[in-house]
Amino acid sequence: MIDLFKPVRMAMIGGGNGALIGPVHRIASQLDSRIALVAGAFSSKADQSRETGRQWGIADDRAYADWQSLLRAEAARPDGAELIAIVTPNDLHYPIAVAALEAGFHVMSDKPATTTLEEALRLQEAIARCDRRYGLTYTYSGYPLVRQAREMIAAGEIGTVRKVVVEYVQGWLSSAVEAEGSKQAQWRVDPARSGPGGCIGDIGVHAFHLAEFVTGSTVSRLLADLAAVVPGRVLDDDCTVLLKFDNGARGVIVASQISIGELNGLRLRVYGDKGSLDWRQEEPNRLTWHKDDGRTEILRTGTPPIGPSGAAATRIPGGHPEGYLEAFANIYRDFADSLREGVPSALVPGIEDGVRSLAFVEAAVTASRTASGWVSLEHQDVPA
Amino acid sequence: MIDLFKPVRMAMIGGGNGALIGPVHRIASQLDSRIALVAGAFSSKADQSRETGRQWGIADDRAYADWQSLLRAEAARPDGAELIAIVTPNDLHYPIAVAALEAGFHVMSDKPATTTLEEALRLQEAIARCDRRYGLTYTYSGYPLVRQAREMIAAGEIGTVRKVVVEYVQGWLSSAVEAEGSKQAQWRVDPARSGPGGCIGDIGVHAFHLAEFVTGSTVSRLLADLAAVVPGRVLDDDCTVLLKFDNGARGVIVASQISIGELNGLRLRVYGDKGSLDWRQEEPNRLTWHKDDGRTEILRTGTPPIGPSGAAATRIPGGHPEGYLEAFANIYRDFADSLREGVPSALVPGIEDGVRSLAFVEAAVTASRTASGWVSLEHQDVPA
Amino acid sequence: MIDLFKPVRMAMIGGGNGALIGPVHRIASQLDSRIALVAGAFSSKADQSRETGRQWGIADDRAYADWQSLLRAEAARPDGAELIAIVTPNDLHYPIAVAALEAGFHVMSDKPATTTLEEALRLQEAIARCDRRYGLTYTYSGYPLVRQAREMIAAGEIGTVRKVVVEYVQGWLSSAVEAEGSKQAQWRVDPARSGPGGCIGDIGVHAFHLAEFVTGSTVSRLLADLAAVVPGRVLDDDCTVLLKFDNGARGVIVASQISIGELNGLRLRVYGDKGSLDWRQEEPNRLTWHKDDGRTEILRTGTPPIGPSGAAATRIPGGHPEGYLEAFANIYRDFADSLREGVPSALVPGIEDGVRSLAFVEAAVTASRTASGWVSLEHQDVPA
Amino acid sequence: MIDLFKPVRMAMIGGGNGALIGPVHRIASQLDSRIALVAGAFSSKADQSRETGRQWGIADDRAYADWQSLLRAEAARPDGAELIAIVTPNDLHYPIAVAALEAGFHVMSDKPATTTLEEALRLQEAIARCDRRYGLTYTYSGYPLVRQAREMIAAGEIGTVRKVVVEYVQGWLSSAVEAEGSKQAQWRVDPARSGPGGCIGDIGVHAFHLAEFVTGSTVSRLLADLAAVVPGRVLDDDCTVLLKFDNGARGVIVASQISIGELNGLRLRVYGDKGSLDWRQEEPNRLTWHKDDGRTEILRTGTPPIGPSGAAATRIPGGHPEGYLEAFANIYRDFADSLREGVPSALVPGIEDGVRSLAFVEAAVTASRTASGWVSLEHQDVPA
C-alpha cells in the first residue's frame, strides 16, 4: 500500500550564511508538508553548515561540509534524500545538477538552470539520460492568478493573443551599491559570476518566462536594447526587448533595476482579440479581465469565478492575502506531487524553460551589442 | 550552554478533519523553524487524528485520540511537548487551556479565549496561578504594517489620537448558507456554539482588538447596533459600534458578514492631531501616512522607512508580498522567542486581550438588545 | 416654432469677491450652453459686483449692487433673467429664494436651502404658491456613476437594500484654522452663520442626501454622536450617525472634518441581498459592482455597460476623466432642460431634499446633545 | 488703460455636426471667461453651421458657411475675432492655419499641426513671417500634475533623467469598427486622411510630446516597430518605439489602439538618478514620487506640496476631481493670457511641438517599414 502522504525527502545544497534564498526554499518546500528537509550542505564551511542545519532541525551528521559528500552519503543511506534543492551561486547550478542526477537524485534548482545556453543543453541531455525529474523555480508561475490567466488563455477566454506587455522594474541597483558592500549586487554586476546578462538575466528572464508560460506561445524573434546605466557597470541594468511570437503576436519586455522606487514591479498584460488580462505581482490576488463587450471583471483569489488551476494554488479563503512564499511553495508542492505520482507536472517549470531562458539572454545580449535588429530565438541542439 | 535555536516542541489539539484553521496553525507555527510540531490530538476520532498526524510528519504514537490523553502522555515524556496549540471549536478553548496550564504546558489558543467573559476571567486567574505563558492568535496584529502603525503612534508620529475607524466587512453570510450545508456558517450562527455574539464575536472583536492594539488606548464606553439581517438568524450578522476611548478619542466599528462582495475587508484608520494612518488587510504591504503639512507618504514593507517592529515582521525584500500566513507566523514566532527567552512579548496578544474582547462582545450585545445607549466597558474581576 | 436650444437666462446673486463657489456655479451653469449668465449682484459692494461682472462678460448696467435691485430690474426687462442662482452665505438663501420666487423667477440655490427646518418648510410652501421651479445643488447627485447606481438599484440589480455605508471625511478643519484667517472655516464654525450643525450640516447632509438619492429609500430614524473635537469649537467637526430606513435597511454615516489627510473623501457603499455597489467621489469614474455569484465588475463611465442616466451625464469618451465641475454642470443642465421642457426632473434635487436635509441636521444635533438614542426623522408640516 | 479681463474674441472653424472635438474646444476655451466665442464656420453646410451657432449663442450672421468667408468677414469687422480655433479634419489644419495667420489672426489648432513634416515646417515659417501666435492642443500637457512633474524635473527633484516609459493604450480599434460605421475610426485608418501614421500619429505623438514636455529633454534617435494588427488595415494600430534622448536617457513608448479594455490609458513614468515620478491620465489628480532614500510620496492636486505651475492649473480644492476638460481649458487659458500679455507661454505647445511630432511620426513609420534599426530624429529646415 502506498502512503500518498509520505513526504518527499529533500537535501539542500547552499542556502546558509544568511543568504536570502535559502530560507525561501526551506519555507516554500515545507509549507505543505509534502517535502521534508532531511539533510543539507548549506555552506562550504562545515561549522556554518552545521549551524544552519541545527536551526532547521537537521541532525549534525546530515549537515555536510560540501556537496560532493552530501551526494555520496545521502545516495548511500536507505533513508537518504530523494530530491536535491540547489540554492548555490549561479555558476554551481550546472555541475551540481548534473552530479545529482547522475547519482540518482531528482533536482529542484534555483533559477537560472545554468550560466550558459550550452550548459543548459547539456543539462537537458543529462536529465533525459538519467531519467530523473528536474524543476526550476520560476517563482512567478506559481501564483494562483498567473495560473488562472494561463488557464483562461488556453480556454480561449480572450481569443487569439495579439500583444503581450511585461514589465519587471526594480530600483535597488539605481546607484553603485556594489561598491558599498551589497553582496546581492556584487555578484549580479560581475560577468564572471552572472554570465553575459545583468538585468536581462536576473529579472528579464522572469518576464520572458511569464510571457511564454501564460500565453502558451513561443517567442520566435526578438530585438533588444540593453544598457549599463550606472557608471562603472559592464553588465546591463536596464533593458527593453521587443518580441515576436510564433503565432504572430507581438510583445514588449521592459526590465530595469535602476528604476528608483520600484520594488519588484512585475506586471503582465496580455491582449487578445476577445479580451485582455492584467496582473501585477505586487497585488497578486487580483486579476483584471477586460472583455470585448466593454465589461471589466476583477477576478480575486478564493472566489467562485477562479478556475481549477488557480483554486488549487490557494490555501486560504479569499480576502486573506497570499504572496510570494506561497507562490514559491506551489512550485515545490506540485513538484512533490509530480514525484509521488510519477507523472510530470505541466505547471512546474523545467529544463525546457531553462534552455529557452538562456537562449533568450544570449540572443538579447548579442542583438543589443551588435545593434543587429531582430534576431531569431532558435537554438541548436546540444553540441556533440 | 543554551541552544538558542532549539525549536519549541508543540502539540496541537484540534485542527484535523479538513478544518481550515488547523493547517493555518501548522504552517504558521513552523514557518520560521522556531517551533516543531511533535504531537497532536487532531480529531476526536482516532483514525482521523492518526491520518492527519501522518500527513504532518507525526509518529503514530503521538497522534492521540483525545486531548486528555495527549496532555497526560506528553507531560510524562522527557521530550514531550512544551506548548499546546488549541485549535478546537470555541467552546473547548476554555477547558483545554485550563487543563493544559495545570499540566504545566504553555498555551497558544485560537481566538476567542473562551466563550464568556466569566470564563475568560477564570482563565486569566489560571494563567497567573500556573505561571505559564498564554498567547492568543489575534492574527491581524501580526502584520508588519500594523506593528509599524502601532510603533509610529507610540512614538507620537500622528500626535494625539482623536478618531479611529475600523471596518471589517465580509459577504459570505449574506444568504442563509447555514441551511445549505456550510459548516463554517453553522456553528457561527448557533448561539449554543458561538455564544451571544455572531458577527460581533467572530470579526467585530478583531476590529476592536486592532483599535486598542494599534492606538495603545483603551475603549471605555461603547454604543452598539447589532442586527440579524438574514431571515431566520438569531445572532447578529451586521453591526455598528461607536466607541469612546479613555483618552477622549472616538471610534467607529463597522462589522458585517452580509456585505456581498466583501471578502475579508478589514481596514483601520487612525486620525491624530498631527497625522493619520490608513491600512487595509487585503493590501497589507502598504500603509498610508498623511501628515499635517499636507504631505502623504506610502510606507511599504521591506523599505528603509519601516521601523524595527515592522522590519522584524518581514521575511523577504520589499515588493515580494507577504500575507495572512506570514502575519499568523509572526505571532507564533514571537511567542516562541518569548518562551525561549523567558520574557513576555509586548506584541503577542494574551489573556488580557481575550478578557477585553469578551467584555466588548457582552457589552455590545447587551447594549444593542436593550437599546441602552452608551454603556461602560469596565468589567469586574473574576467572581469569587 | 420653439427654439429648443435658446439658453435660459440666469442672474447670479453672490459669488464674487474671490469666493470659491461663485466661479463653480458660473462654470457649471454655462458648460453646456443651456444657460446664459446675463446679470448678477455678485457682491454687496457695487464696484466689486461690476468688476466680477466684467470678468464674466456682464454689461455694467446688469451688474447690480444689491439683490433687491437685481430682482426688481430683471423682472422688469423683457429680456430679463428667468432664473436666479443663489450663491450667497447660507443665511441669505431663504429670504432671497422667497423674494425671487415671488418676483416670478425660478431659483437654483446653493445648499443648504435654508438654515432652519422651519424656513425650509416655509420655502416649500412658497415654491408651491408661486408655481416656480426650485433646484438645489446637491452636487454629488450629478456624478454619472451616482446616477448609474441609483438606476441600478431602482432596477433591482442588487436586490433589496440592506445596508448603506456613507463616509464623508475631510481634514482641513483638523486644527483651529478659523483662528488663522481662514474665511471658509470662520463661517462654518460659527453657529450664528451656520445654524446648529457644523460638520453635520456642511458635509453630513451630502452623505445623507446621497444615501436617500441612490437607494430611493427614506431614512426614518437616526442615532447620532456629534463631537467638537478641536478645542474652542462649539459646533461639531466630527460625527457618526446610524440610520434606519423605512424599508428596514440600516445605515452608517461617518462624517468628519478633522481627519487629517482626507481631502473630499466621500464614499458610498450600498449592500443589497443580491449584490452591492461601491463608489468614491475622488475616483468618480469607476463604480464597483459585486454580485451574489461571486463576480465583481468595474463599471467605467463612457463604456457600454453604463445605462441611460449615467451615459447622459457624460460628455466625453471613457478614459477621459470628468470630475466635480462636470457633475455640478449636470445638475444645471438638467434643471435648464426641465425649465425649457416645463417638466420636473427626477434627477435635480429640490426643496423636498432641502427639507429632509434640515430635518436630518436638526434631528442629529438634538439626538446627540441629549444622548437620546434613536430619534424619528419625521417632521411636521410648516407651522401655521 | 488696458482691461486685463476683456476676453479674447475667438472664432471656431469646424467642430459642428456632432463631432466630439468641437464641444470640447468650446467648453475648454470658455471655461475661464478668458475667451469669448463670437463666430464660427462650424460646418461646411450653412444650415448646420447656423444651427450649431445658435446652440452656442452665436448670432446667425457670424455663423459662416465656409472658413474663407469667416476669415474675410471677421478680419473686416472692428469687433471681429482675434483668434481662430481650428477644429476641422486633419488635412485642413495646414491651409486654414496659414490663411488665418496671413489674415492677421492668432491660431489655436487641434493636433496635429499638419499632416506632413514638410507642411509643418512651412507653417512654422508662416508663423514667424506673420508674427502671430500659434498654439496646439496637446491636451495632456495641460494637466496640473503633468506640469508639476515638469517643474519638479526642471528643479532637479529626481536628478538626471535616465529612463522614460510612456504608455498610451486604447482598445476601441481592436476590431474593424471602421467597417461598422464608426466615423471616428474611418478617417483614422485611412492614409489619405490621416497621413502615414495610424496609432503612432493619433496617440503615439501624445506620448512622445509628453516625454519631451515633462523631461525638458529632446529625443535624438528612435527605433520603431509598428503593426497593423486588425486584418484589412494598412495603417498601424499598435506600436512600440524605443527612444534615446540627447542627454543619454532612454525611453520606451508603448502605444496601442487594439488593447481591449483600455480606454485612454496614458501613463508616464520618469526615472532619474535621485527619484522617479509616475502619473496616469485616468487618475490625473495623483502623482507618485519615489525618492532615493526609499520614501514614496503621493502628490495630490490642491494640496500644499504642489508647486506654482500645478497649483495655477487647478480651479477647485483638493479632493474635488478635475479632469480632461479642465486640462484642455488650461491650455486655452494660458494661450489667452499669453495673447493678452503679449508674451509667449512656456506651457502652451506651439509649432515647434508640431514639427517635432511630425518628424517623430515620419521617422517611426520609415524606421519600422524598413526595419532599419535606430534612426535619427533630426530634420532639415523647410525646403526652399
mmCIF file of N, CA and C in Angstrom, chain D residues 53-124:
data_model
loop_
_atom_site.group_PDB
_atom_site.id
_atom_site.type_symbol
_atom_site.label_atom_id
_atom_site.label_comp_id
_atom_site.label_asym_id
_atom_site.label_seq_id
_atom_site.Cartn_x
_atom_site.Cartn_y
_atom_site.Cartn_z
ATOM 1 N N GLY D 53 -24.249 77.304 -34.297
ATOM 2 C CA GLY D 53 -24.048 78.647 -33.762
ATOM 3 C C GLY D 53 -25.153 79.036 -32.789
ATOM 4 N N ARG D 54 -26.375 78.738 -33.156
ATOM 5 C CA ARG D 54 -27.471 79.096 -32.257
ATOM 6 C C ARG D 54 -27.353 78.385 -30.915
ATOM 7 N N GLN D 55 -26.993 77.133 -30.993
ATOM 8 C CA GLN D 55 -26.830 76.401 -29.722
ATOM 9 C C GLN D 55 -25.758 77.036 -28.851
ATOM 10 N N TRP D 56 -24.772 77.595 -29.516
ATOM 11 C CA TRP D 56 -23.658 78.122 -28.746
ATOM 12 C C TRP D 56 -23.717 79.643 -28.604
ATOM 13 N N GLY D 57 -24.886 80.219 -28.897
ATOM 14 C CA GLY D 57 -25.078 81.643 -28.646
ATOM 15 C C GLY D 57 -24.428 82.554 -29.675
ATOM 16 N N ILE D 58 -24.228 82.048 -30.888
ATOM 17 C CA ILE D 58 -23.614 82.857 -31.943
ATOM 18 C C ILE D 58 -24.714 83.432 -32.839
ATOM 19 N N ALA D 59 -24.601 84.717 -33.099
ATOM 20 C CA ALA D 59 -25.577 85.356 -33.988
ATOM 21 C C ALA D 59 -25.516 84.710 -35.375
ATOM 22 N N ASP D 60 -26.659 84.635 -36.026
ATOM 23 C CA ASP D 60 -26.720 83.964 -37.331
ATOM 24 C C ASP D 60 -25.722 84.551 -38.332
ATOM 25 N N ASP D 61 -25.537 85.877 -38.278
ATOM 26 C CA ASP D 61 -24.674 86.477 -39.298
ATOM 27 C C ASP D 61 -23.191 86.234 -39.033
ATOM 28 N N ARG D 62 -22.892 85.595 -37.933
ATOM 29 C CA ARG D 62 -21.492 85.252 -37.681
ATOM 30 C C ARG D 62 -21.292 83.734 -37.660
ATOM 31 N N ALA D 63 -22.319 83.019 -38.114
ATOM 32 C CA ALA D 63 -22.172 81.566 -38.295
ATOM 33 C C ALA D 63 -22.009 81.346 -39.795
ATOM 34 N N TYR D 64 -20.782 81.236 -40.213
ATOM 35 C CA TYR D 64 -20.448 81.235 -41.632
ATOM 36 C C TYR D 64 -20.534 79.831 -42.236
ATOM 37 N N ALA D 65 -20.701 79.814 -43.537
ATOM 38 C CA ALA D 65 -20.837 78.524 -44.221
ATOM 39 C C ALA D 65 -19.487 77.976 -44.677
ATOM 40 N N ASP D 66 -18.483 78.826 -44.728
ATOM 41 C CA ASP D 66 -17.161 78.307 -45.085
ATOM 42 C C ASP D 66 -16.093 79.153 -44.413
ATOM 43 N N TRP D 67 -14.948 78.541 -44.245
ATOM 44 C CA TRP D 67 -13.907 79.201 -43.452
ATOM 45 C C TRP D 67 -13.300 80.414 -44.137
ATOM 46 N N GLN D 68 -13.302 80.369 -45.492
ATOM 47 C CA GLN D 68 -12.772 81.532 -46.203
ATOM 48 C C GLN D 68 -13.624 82.770 -45.908
ATOM 49 N N SER D 69 -14.939 82.594 -45.945
ATOM 50 C CA SER D 69 -15.821 83.716 -45.632
ATOM 51 C C SER D 69 -15.597 84.215 -44.219
ATOM 52 N N LEU D 70 -15.459 83.280 -43.335
ATOM 53 C CA LEU D 70 -15.245 83.675 -41.941
ATOM 54 C C LEU D 70 -13.993 84.541 -41.813
ATOM 55 N N LEU D 71 -12.909 84.051 -42.362
ATOM 56 C CA LEU D 71 -11.661 84.815 -42.212
ATOM 57 C C LEU D 71 -11.815 86.214 -42.787
ATOM 58 N N ARG D 72 -12.442 86.282 -43.976
ATOM 59 C CA ARG D 72 -12.610 87.575 -44.648
ATOM 60 C C ARG D 72 -13.479 88.519 -43.816
ATOM 61 N N ALA D 73 -14.644 88.014 -43.413
ATOM 62 C CA ALA D 73 -15.608 88.871 -42.731
ATOM 63 C C ALA D 73 -15.126 89.286 -41.342
ATOM 64 N N GLU D 74 -14.570 88.329 -40.630
ATOM 65 C CA GLU D 74 -14.141 88.655 -39.266
ATOM 66 C C GLU D 74 -12.935 89.592 -39.275
ATOM 67 N N ALA D 75 -12.099 89.445 -40.267
ATOM 68 C CA ALA D 75 -10.944 90.346 -40.356
ATOM 69 C C ALA D 75 -11.400 91.780 -40.624
ATOM 70 N N ALA D 76 -12.544 91.897 -41.259
ATOM 71 C CA ALA D 76 -13.036 93.219 -41.635
ATOM 72 C C ALA D 76 -13.805 93.912 -40.515
ATOM 73 N N ARG D 77 -14.309 93.164 -39.570
ATOM 74 C CA ARG D 77 -15.124 93.760 -38.506
ATOM 75 C C ARG D 77 -14.233 94.409 -37.443
ATOM 76 N N PRO D 78 -14.647 95.549 -36.951
ATOM 77 C CA PRO D 78 -13.869 96.131 -35.851
ATOM 78 C C PRO D 78 -13.937 95.273 -34.591
ATOM 79 N N ASP D 79 -15.048 94.591 -34.412
ATOM 80 C CA ASP D 79 -15.178 93.711 -33.248
ATOM 81 C C ASP D 79 -14.962 92.249 -33.645
ATOM 82 N N GLY D 80 -14.231 92.067 -34.722
ATOM 83 C CA GLY D 80 -14.053 90.708 -35.233
ATOM 84 C C GLY D 80 -13.177 89.848 -34.345
ATOM 85 N N ALA D 81 -13.229 88.557 -34.645
ATOM 86 C CA ALA D 81 -12.418 87.609 -33.885
ATOM 87 C C ALA D 81 -10.937 87.969 -33.981
ATOM 88 N N GLU D 82 -10.229 87.670 -32.909
ATOM 89 C CA GLU D 82 -8.782 87.864 -32.905
ATOM 90 C C GLU D 82 -8.058 86.529 -33.065
ATOM 91 N N LEU D 83 -8.747 85.501 -32.690
ATOM 92 C CA LEU D 83 -8.152 84.168 -32.582
ATOM 93 C C LEU D 83 -9.023 83.173 -33.336
ATOM 94 N N ILE D 84 -8.394 82.314 -34.122
ATOM 95 C CA ILE D 84 -9.112 81.266 -34.846
ATOM 96 C C ILE D 84 -8.781 79.924 -34.220
ATOM 97 N N ALA D 85 -9.828 79.189 -33.837
ATOM 98 C CA ALA D 85 -9.619 77.819 -33.372
ATOM 99 C C ALA D 85 -9.914 76.883 -34.536
ATOM 100 N N ILE D 86 -8.962 76.025 -34.863
ATOM 101 C CA ILE D 86 -9.115 75.096 -35.988
ATOM 102 C C ILE D 86 -9.450 73.710 -35.453
ATOM 103 N N VAL D 87 -10.648 73.269 -35.821
ATOM 104 C CA VAL D 87 -11.164 72.019 -35.264
ATOM 105 C C VAL D 87 -11.702 71.144 -36.399
ATOM 106 N N THR D 88 -11.072 71.253 -37.543
ATOM 107 C CA THR D 88 -11.512 70.523 -38.741
ATOM 108 C C THR D 88 -10.830 69.160 -38.822
ATOM 109 N N PRO D 89 -11.188 68.363 -39.826
ATOM 110 C CA PRO D 89 -10.354 67.181 -40.104
ATOM 111 C C PRO D 89 -8.894 67.592 -40.318
ATOM 112 N N ASN D 90 -8.028 66.656 -40.059
ATOM 113 C CA ASN D 90 -6.585 66.949 -40.018
ATOM 114 C C ASN D 90 -6.031 67.605 -41.278
ATOM 115 N N ASP D 91 -6.526 67.179 -42.443
ATOM 116 C CA ASP D 91 -5.900 67.662 -43.670
ATOM 117 C C ASP D 91 -6.181 69.139 -43.938
ATOM 118 N N LEU D 92 -7.130 69.724 -43.222
ATOM 119 C CA LEU D 92 -7.390 71.151 -43.383
ATOM 120 C C LEU D 92 -6.638 72.025 -42.383
ATOM 121 N N HIS D 93 -6.023 71.412 -41.412
ATOM 122 C CA HIS D 93 -5.346 72.222 -40.390
ATOM 123 C C HIS D 93 -4.336 73.182 -41.034
ATOM 124 N N TYR D 94 -3.567 72.631 -41.944
ATOM 125 C CA TYR D 94 -2.488 73.427 -42.526
ATOM 126 C C TYR D 94 -2.997 74.599 -43.360
ATOM 127 N N PRO D 95 -3.831 74.364 -44.369
ATOM 128 C CA PRO D 95 -4.246 75.523 -45.186
ATOM 129 C C PRO D 95 -4.994 76.574 -44.376
ATOM 130 N N ILE D 96 -5.826 76.145 -43.454
ATOM 131 C CA ILE D 96 -6.569 77.142 -42.672
ATOM 132 C C ILE D 96 -5.628 77.928 -41.774
ATOM 133 N N ALA D 97 -4.693 77.221 -41.157
ATOM 134 C CA ALA D 97 -3.764 77.920 -40.267
ATOM 135 C C ALA D 97 -2.988 78.990 -41.026
ATOM 136 N N VAL D 98 -2.474 78.614 -42.169
ATOM 137 C CA VAL D 98 -1.687 79.586 -42.940
ATOM 138 C C VAL D 98 -2.555 80.773 -43.371
ATOM 139 N N ALA D 99 -3.744 80.470 -43.857
ATOM 140 C CA ALA D 99 -4.635 81.560 -44.290
ATOM 141 C C ALA D 99 -5.009 82.460 -43.128
ATOM 142 N N ALA D 100 -5.292 81.867 -41.984
ATOM 143 C CA ALA D 100 -5.680 82.667 -40.826
ATOM 144 C C ALA D 100 -4.534 83.561 -40.378
ATOM 145 N N LEU D 101 -3.352 83.008 -40.327
ATOM 146 C CA LEU D 101 -2.188 83.803 -39.932
ATOM 147 C C LEU D 101 -1.985 84.959 -40.898
ATOM 148 N N GLU D 102 -2.113 84.640 -42.170
ATOM 149 C CA GLU D 102 -1.877 85.687 -43.175
ATOM 150 C C GLU D 102 -2.954 86.752 -43.123
ATOM 151 N N ALA D 103 -4.132 86.361 -42.630
ATOM 152 C CA ALA D 103 -5.204 87.349 -42.478
ATOM 153 C C ALA D 103 -5.092 88.092 -41.152
ATOM 154 N N GLY D 104 -4.045 87.806 -40.383
ATOM 155 C CA GLY D 104 -3.805 88.584 -39.170
ATOM 156 C C GLY D 104 -4.310 87.968 -37.886
ATOM 157 N N PHE D 105 -4.833 86.751 -37.970
ATOM 158 C CA PHE D 105 -5.345 86.119 -36.755
ATOM 159 C C PHE D 105 -4.250 85.340 -36.029
ATOM 160 N N HIS D 106 -4.444 85.217 -34.719
ATOM 161 C CA HIS D 106 -3.729 84.188 -33.976
ATOM 162 C C HIS D 106 -4.449 82.864 -34.212
ATOM 163 N N VAL D 107 -3.774 81.774 -33.935
ATOM 164 C CA VAL D 107 -4.358 80.461 -34.225
ATOM 165 C C VAL D 107 -4.153 79.501 -33.052
ATOM 166 N N MET D 108 -5.235 78.815 -32.722
ATOM 167 C CA MET D 108 -5.134 77.640 -31.846
ATOM 168 C C MET D 108 -5.620 76.460 -32.679
ATOM 169 N N SER D 109 -4.743 75.490 -32.882
ATOM 170 C CA SER D 109 -5.092 74.376 -33.750
ATOM 171 C C SER D 109 -5.223 73.085 -32.951
ATOM 172 N N ASP D 110 -6.228 72.330 -33.323
ATOM 173 C CA ASP D 110 -6.253 70.981 -32.803
ATOM 174 C C ASP D 110 -5.043 70.260 -33.380
ATOM 175 N N LYS D 111 -4.614 69.258 -32.705
ATOM 176 C CA LYS D 111 -3.473 68.454 -33.109
ATOM 177 C C LYS D 111 -3.909 67.478 -34.187
ATOM 178 N N PRO D 112 -3.109 67.116 -35.192
ATOM 179 C CA PRO D 112 -1.740 67.551 -35.436
ATOM 180 C C PRO D 112 -1.709 68.907 -36.144
ATOM 181 N N ALA D 113 -0.563 69.543 -36.092
ATOM 182 C CA ALA D 113 -0.410 70.845 -36.735
ATOM 183 C C ALA D 113 -0.703 70.739 -38.229
ATOM 184 N N THR D 114 -0.187 69.699 -38.835
ATOM 185 C CA THR D 114 -0.343 69.463 -40.273
ATOM 186 C C THR D 114 -0.324 67.952 -40.471
ATOM 187 N N THR D 115 -0.391 67.527 -41.710
ATOM 188 C CA THR D 115 -0.314 66.073 -41.915
ATOM 189 C C THR D 115 1.060 65.593 -42.378
ATOM 190 N N THR D 116 1.927 66.543 -42.728
ATOM 191 C CA THR D 116 3.290 66.131 -43.086
ATOM 192 C C THR D 116 4.305 67.049 -42.414
ATOM 193 N N LEU D 117 5.496 66.526 -42.292
ATOM 194 C CA LEU D 117 6.566 67.321 -41.705
ATOM 195 C C LEU D 117 6.861 68.534 -42.568
ATOM 196 N N GLU D 118 6.818 68.333 -43.865
ATOM 197 C CA GLU D 118 7.111 69.463 -44.748
ATOM 198 C C GLU D 118 6.126 70.608 -44.519
ATOM 199 N N GLU D 119 4.855 70.280 -44.443
ATOM 200 C CA GLU D 119 3.854 71.315 -44.149
ATOM 201 C C GLU D 119 4.123 71.981 -42.802
ATOM 202 N N ALA D 120 4.478 71.173 -41.843
ATOM 203 C CA ALA D 120 4.716 71.738 -40.513
ATOM 204 C C ALA D 120 5.845 72.760 -40.546
ATOM 205 N N LEU D 121 6.879 72.434 -41.320
ATOM 206 C CA LEU D 121 7.996 73.372 -41.426
ATOM 207 C C LEU D 121 7.576 74.646 -42.149
ATOM 208 N N ARG D 122 6.723 74.485 -43.160
ATOM 209 C CA ARG D 122 6.217 75.681 -43.858
ATOM 210 C C ARG D 122 5.338 76.518 -42.931
ATOM 211 N N LEU D 123 4.542 75.835 -42.141
ATOM 212 C CA LEU D 123 3.686 76.557 -41.195
ATOM 213 C C LEU D 123 4.540 77.313 -40.176
ATOM 214 N N GLN D 124 5.599 76.675 -39.736
ATOM 215 C CA GLN D 124 6.499 77.334 -38.789
ATOM 216 C C GLN D 124 7.039 78.623 -39.392
#
